[in-house]
Every structure is written in structure tokens, then in C-alpha cells.
PDB file of C-alpha atoms in Angstrom:
ATOM      1  CA  UNK A1358     -19.132 -19.671 -45.810  1.00 74.00           C
ATOM      2  CA  UNK A1359     -21.063 -17.474 -43.397  1.00 79.00           C
ATOM      3  CA  UNK A1360     -24.170 -15.438 -44.144  1.00 81.00           C
ATOM      4  CA  UNK A1361     -25.343 -13.304 -41.261  1.00 82.00           C
ATOM      5  CA  UNK A1362     -27.965 -10.637 -40.735  1.00 77.00           C
ATOM      6  CA  UNK A1363     -30.965  -9.783 -38.611  1.00 82.00           C
ATOM      7  CA  UNK A1364     -33.135  -8.117 -41.251  1.00 87.00           C
ATOM      8  CA  UNK A1365     -35.776  -9.736 -43.392  1.00 93.00           C
ATOM      9  CA  UNK A1366     -35.508 -11.243 -46.879  1.00 95.00           C
ATOM     10  CA  UNK A1367     -38.467 -11.279 -49.292  1.00 94.00           C
ATOM     11  CA  UNK A1368     -38.554 -12.645 -52.855  1.00 96.00           C
ATOM     12  CA  UNK A1369     -41.346 -12.982 -55.409  1.00 96.00           C
ATOM     13  CA  UNK A1370     -41.385 -15.112 -58.554  1.00 94.00           C
ATOM     14  CA  UNK A1371     -40.511 -18.637 -59.559  1.00 93.00           C
ATOM     15  CA  UNK A1372     -37.114 -20.051 -58.576  1.00 95.00           C
ATOM     16  CA  UNK A1373     -36.380 -16.950 -56.472  1.00 95.00           C
ATOM     17  CA  UNK A1374     -34.679 -18.278 -53.336  1.00 96.00           C
ATOM     18  CA  UNK A1375     -34.503 -16.164 -50.194  1.00 96.00           C
ATOM     19  CA  UNK A1376     -31.059 -17.367 -49.049  1.00 96.00           C
ATOM     20  CA  UNK A1377     -28.951 -19.866 -51.005  1.00 96.00           C
ATOM     21  CA  UNK A1378     -25.548 -20.968 -49.706  1.00 95.00           C
ATOM     22  CA  UNK A1379     -23.340 -23.788 -50.947  1.00 95.00           C
ATOM     23  CA  UNK A1380     -19.826 -24.994 -50.217  1.00 93.00           C
ATOM     24  CA  UNK A1381     -18.075 -27.985 -51.733  1.00 89.00           C
ATOM     25  CA  UNK A1382     -15.559 -28.508 -48.934  1.00 88.00           C
ATOM     26  CA  UNK A1383     -16.265 -26.233 -45.991  1.00 88.00           C
ATOM     27  CA  UNK A1384     -18.833 -25.455 -43.328  1.00 94.00           C
ATOM     28  CA  UNK A1385     -21.858 -23.204 -43.851  1.00 95.00           C
ATOM     29  CA  UNK A1386     -23.484 -20.916 -41.306  1.00 96.00           C
ATOM     30  CA  UNK A1387     -26.670 -18.981 -42.118  1.00 96.00           C
ATOM     31  CA  UNK A1388     -28.108 -16.575 -39.550  1.00 96.00           C
ATOM     32  CA  UNK A1389     -31.018 -14.389 -40.592  1.00 96.00           C
ATOM     33  CA  UNK A1390     -34.233 -12.776 -39.469  1.00 96.00           C
ATOM     34  CA  UNK A1391     -37.501 -13.524 -41.238  1.00 97.00           C
ATOM     35  CA  UNK A1392     -37.482 -14.965 -44.777  1.00 97.00           C
ATOM     36  CA  UNK A1393     -40.464 -15.028 -47.131  1.00 97.00           C
ATOM     37  CA  UNK A1394     -40.589 -16.388 -50.685  1.00 97.00           C
ATOM     38  CA  UNK A1395     -43.502 -16.525 -53.082  1.00 96.00           C
ATOM     39  CA  UNK A1396     -43.147 -18.485 -56.304  1.00 95.00           C
ATOM     40  CA  UNK A1397     -42.723 -21.935 -57.749  1.00 95.00           C
ATOM     41  CA  UNK A1398     -39.749 -23.917 -56.396  1.00 95.00           C
ATOM     42  CA  UNK A1399     -38.440 -21.016 -54.330  1.00 95.00           C
ATOM     43  CA  UNK A1400     -36.467 -22.046 -51.241  1.00 95.00           C
ATOM     44  CA  UNK A1401     -36.788 -19.870 -48.175  1.00 97.00           C
ATOM     45  CA  UNK A1402     -33.322 -20.932 -47.016  1.00 97.00           C
ATOM     46  CA  UNK A1403     -31.131 -23.479 -48.799  1.00 97.00           C
ATOM     47  CA  UNK A1404     -27.775 -24.412 -47.266  1.00 97.00           C
ATOM     48  CA  UNK A1405     -25.773 -27.182 -48.908  1.00 96.00           C
ATOM     49  CA  UNK A1406     -22.502 -27.898 -47.110  1.00 92.00           C
ATOM     50  CA  UNK A1407     -19.548 -30.050 -48.016  1.00 88.00           C
ATOM     51  CA  UNK A1408     -17.432 -31.718 -45.362  1.00 87.00           C
ATOM     52  CA  UNK A1409     -18.107 -29.247 -42.544  1.00 89.00           C
ATOM     53  CA  UNK A1410     -21.078 -28.480 -40.353  1.00 95.00           C
ATOM     54  CA  UNK A1411     -24.135 -26.796 -41.864  1.00 97.00           C
ATOM     55  CA  UNK A1412     -26.000 -24.497 -39.470  1.00 97.00           C
ATOM     56  CA  UNK A1413     -29.199 -22.496 -40.089  1.00 98.00           C
ATOM     57  CA  UNK A1414     -30.540 -20.143 -37.422  1.00 97.00           C
ATOM     58  CA  UNK A1415     -33.493 -18.003 -38.499  1.00 97.00           C
ATOM     59  CA  UNK A1416     -36.637 -16.197 -37.497  1.00 97.00           C
ATOM     60  CA  UNK A1417     -39.877 -17.008 -39.289  1.00 97.00           C
ATOM     61  CA  UNK A1418     -39.455 -18.683 -42.693  1.00 98.00           C
ATOM     62  CA  UNK A1419     -42.394 -18.938 -45.105  1.00 97.00           C
ATOM     63  CA  UNK A1420     -42.357 -20.380 -48.631  1.00 96.00           C
ATOM     64  CA  UNK A1421     -45.419 -20.188 -50.867  1.00 95.00           C
ATOM     65  CA  UNK A1422     -45.763 -21.862 -54.268  1.00 94.00           C
ATOM     66  CA  UNK A1423     -45.642 -25.298 -55.839  1.00 94.00           C
ATOM     67  CA  UNK A1424     -42.516 -27.157 -54.759  1.00 93.00           C
ATOM     68  CA  UNK A1425     -41.456 -24.331 -52.458  1.00 93.00           C
ATOM     69  CA  UNK A1426     -39.451 -25.577 -49.470  1.00 95.00           C
ATOM     70  CA  UNK A1427     -39.097 -23.321 -46.425  1.00 97.00           C
ATOM     71  CA  UNK A1428     -35.707 -24.651 -45.192  1.00 97.00           C
ATOM     72  CA  UNK A1429     -33.423 -27.277 -46.673  1.00 97.00           C
ATOM     73  CA  UNK A1430     -30.026 -28.001 -45.164  1.00 98.00           C
ATOM     74  CA  UNK A1431     -27.542 -30.756 -45.922  1.00 97.00           C
ATOM     75  CA  UNK A1432     -23.931 -31.676 -45.275  1.00 95.00           C
ATOM     76  CA  UNK A1433     -21.488 -34.530 -45.062  1.00 93.00           C
ATOM     77  CA  UNK A1434     -20.915 -33.260 -41.491  1.00 94.00           C
ATOM     78  CA  UNK A1435     -23.428 -32.340 -38.826  1.00 97.00           C
ATOM     79  CA  UNK A1436     -26.579 -30.362 -39.674  1.00 98.00           C
ATOM     80  CA  UNK A1437     -28.409 -28.003 -37.312  1.00 98.00           C
ATOM     81  CA  UNK A1438     -31.607 -26.078 -38.110  1.00 98.00           C
ATOM     82  CA  UNK A1439     -33.201 -23.636 -35.666  1.00 98.00           C
ATOM     83  CA  UNK A1440     -36.191 -21.474 -36.640  1.00 98.00           C
ATOM     84  CA  UNK A1441     -38.838 -19.534 -34.747  1.00 97.00           C
ATOM     85  CA  UNK A1442     -41.388 -20.890 -37.220  1.00 97.00           C
ATOM     86  CA  UNK A1443     -41.397 -22.419 -40.688  1.00 96.00           C
ATOM     87  CA  UNK A1444     -44.205 -22.943 -43.197  1.00 95.00           C
ATOM     88  CA  UNK A1445     -44.931 -23.955 -46.762  1.00 93.00           C
ATOM     89  CA  UNK A1446     -48.116 -23.428 -48.748  1.00 93.00           C
ATOM     90  CA  UNK A1447     -48.527 -24.884 -52.208  1.00 84.00           C
ATOM     91  CA  UNK A1448     -48.341 -28.410 -53.531  1.00 90.00           C
ATOM     92  CA  UNK A1449     -45.256 -30.576 -53.124  1.00 90.00           C
ATOM     93  CA  UNK A1450     -43.204 -28.457 -50.748  1.00 89.00           C
ATOM     94  CA  UNK A1451     -41.493 -29.332 -47.489  1.00 92.00           C
ATOM     95  CA  UNK A1452     -41.284 -27.170 -44.384  1.00 94.00           C
ATOM     96  CA  UNK A1453     -37.851 -28.410 -43.200  1.00 96.00           C
ATOM     97  CA  UNK A1454     -35.553 -30.983 -44.772  1.00 96.00           C
ATOM     98  CA  UNK A1455     -32.325 -31.681 -42.880  1.00 97.00           C
ATOM     99  CA  UNK A1456     -29.912 -34.355 -44.135  1.00 97.00           C
ATOM    100  CA  UNK A1457     -26.441 -35.517 -43.126  1.00 96.00           C
ATOM    101  CA  UNK A1458     -24.630 -38.289 -44.958  1.00 93.00           C
ATOM    102  CA  UNK A1459     -22.163 -38.989 -42.137  1.00 94.00           C
ATOM    103  CA  UNK A1460     -23.089 -36.853 -39.103  1.00 95.00           C
ATOM    104  CA  UNK A1461     -25.785 -35.883 -36.662  1.00 97.00           C
ATOM    105  CA  UNK A1462     -28.942 -33.897 -37.436  1.00 98.00           C
ATOM    106  CA  UNK A1463     -30.752 -31.526 -35.083  1.00 98.00           C
ATOM    107  CA  UNK A1464     -33.941 -29.599 -35.915  1.00 98.00           C
ATOM    108  CA  UNK A1465     -35.701 -27.190 -33.561  1.00 98.00           C
ATOM    109  CA  UNK A1466     -38.697 -25.263 -34.944  1.00 97.00           C
ATOM    110  CA  UNK A1467     -41.218 -23.358 -32.829  1.00 96.00           C
ATOM    111  CA  UNK A1468     -44.243 -23.757 -35.116  1.00 94.00           C
ATOM    112  CA  UNK A1469     -44.375 -25.934 -38.233  1.00 93.00           C
ATOM    113  CA  UNK A1470     -47.170 -25.404 -40.783  1.00 93.00           C
ATOM    114  CA  UNK A1471     -47.722 -27.283 -44.056  1.00 90.00           C
ATOM    115  CA  UNK A1472     -50.749 -26.706 -46.308  1.00 89.00           C
ATOM    116  CA  UNK A1473     -51.385 -28.027 -49.808  1.00 85.00           C
ATOM    117  CA  UNK A1474     -51.227 -31.444 -51.436  1.00 88.00           C
ATOM    118  CA  UNK A1475     -48.308 -33.759 -50.796  1.00 84.00           C
ATOM    119  CA  UNK A1476     -46.336 -31.461 -48.522  1.00 84.00           C
ATOM    120  CA  UNK A1477     -43.953 -32.592 -45.817  1.00 85.00           C
ATOM    121  CA  UNK A1478     -43.607 -31.081 -42.367  1.00 88.00           C
ATOM    122  CA  UNK A1479     -40.170 -31.862 -40.927  1.00 93.00           C
ATOM    123  CA  UNK A1480     -38.016 -34.490 -42.625  1.00 94.00           C
ATOM    124  CA  UNK A1481     -34.751 -35.317 -40.841  1.00 96.00           C
ATOM    125  CA  UNK A1482     -32.241 -37.951 -41.948  1.00 96.00           C
ATOM    126  CA  UNK A1483     -28.776 -38.617 -40.536  1.00 95.00           C
ATOM    127  CA  UNK A1484     -26.105 -41.279 -40.336  1.00 95.00           C
ATOM    128  CA  UNK A1485     -25.627 -40.401 -36.653  1.00 95.00           C
ATOM    129  CA  UNK A1486     -28.086 -39.130 -34.079  1.00 97.00           C
ATOM    130  CA  UNK A1487     -31.275 -37.401 -35.245  1.00 97.00           C
ATOM    131  CA  UNK A1488     -33.183 -35.084 -32.895  1.00 97.00           C
ATOM    132  CA  UNK A1489     -36.322 -33.116 -33.816  1.00 96.00           C
ATOM    133  CA  UNK A1490     -37.999 -30.623 -31.507  1.00 94.00           C
ATOM    134  CA  UNK A1491     -41.087 -28.700 -32.549  1.00 92.00           C
ATOM    135  CA  UNK A1492     -43.812 -26.795 -30.804  1.00 92.00           C
ATOM    136  CA  UNK A1493     -47.092 -26.793 -32.691  1.00 89.00           C
ATOM    137  CA  UNK A1494     -47.302 -28.820 -35.922  1.00 87.00           C
ATOM    138  CA  UNK A1495     -50.127 -27.827 -38.306  1.00 84.00           C
ATOM    139  CA  UNK A1496     -50.999 -29.699 -41.485  1.00 82.00           C
ATOM    140  CA  UNK A1497     -53.920 -29.171 -43.836  1.00 79.00           C
ATOM    141  CA  UNK A1498     -54.381 -30.898 -47.174  1.00 75.00           C
ATOM    142  CA  UNK A1499     -54.065 -34.307 -48.801  1.00 78.00           C
ATOM    143  CA  UNK A1500     -51.040 -36.557 -48.365  1.00 75.00           C
ATOM    144  CA  UNK A1501     -49.240 -34.460 -45.760  1.00 73.00           C
ATOM    145  CA  UNK A1502     -46.741 -35.561 -43.135  1.00 76.00           C
ATOM    146  CA  UNK A1503     -46.173 -33.772 -39.839  1.00 78.00           C
ATOM    147  CA  UNK A1504     -42.773 -35.025 -38.701  1.00 79.00           C
TER     148      UNK A1504
END
């Protein structure tokens, strides 16, 4: 599955994801400009791959609201996340979560910002190699992690 565009995506309201892509057996590629969501549990970009590679390449991604994650990407294959910047504001959200059950994980984010209680900055887990590159990492609140 491929989702591609250079424009911006904006959503408002609870459970209103900016980009949501899933594939049970194939690769996923998401390329987009800026993404902004505002509402409880609203993903900026969610890409859940099956056996292929999951790739996210985006501009600035911002998620605001309780449990709102900016970018989440997973696959049984390799996972790659590239973003100009990513942020979450609201309790219990994560800026970037990248997970591979059997492959490598690469995350490259220019600026990472997490504000609120219990938020995560960049979380990367892989069965193979894991590489995280980030410019500035900003956190503000209680119980936050940077990388």
C-alpha cells in the first residue's frame, strides 16, 4: 500500500487520525507533507505493515490531545521513519513509536517535542539493528522520556 502526497492533512476531534495505513501481508509506504491532529487518541500518522517494509517520510507532524501519538509505525519487516519534526501535546502520547518484530528500525527526526504527563519522545524497538537520529529533543512535563 502506498499513500503519497505533498500537501497537508489536518483533523479535529477524538479518534480522528491524520493518515492511517494498514496491510496484513505487504509493505506500506507513506509520504506526506505536514500532518496535524487535535483530539483524544488521534494519530498523526499510523502505518501498520505486515511482512514487508513500513516506511514513513513526512514533513512536520503534530498530535494534540490525550493519548495522541504523532507517528507510529510497525512491521514484521524493516521500519523506517523520517520526519522534519514531530510533536505531541497532551497526556499519555508518544512522539514516535517504531517497532519491528523481525527486522531493522531506523528513525530520523529533525526536532522532537513532547509536552504533558507521561509522554514518550522516540521509542524504537527492533529484532535487528536500531538506529535513532534526532536534532533537538524537547520535553516538558512529568514522567517524560526523550529517546
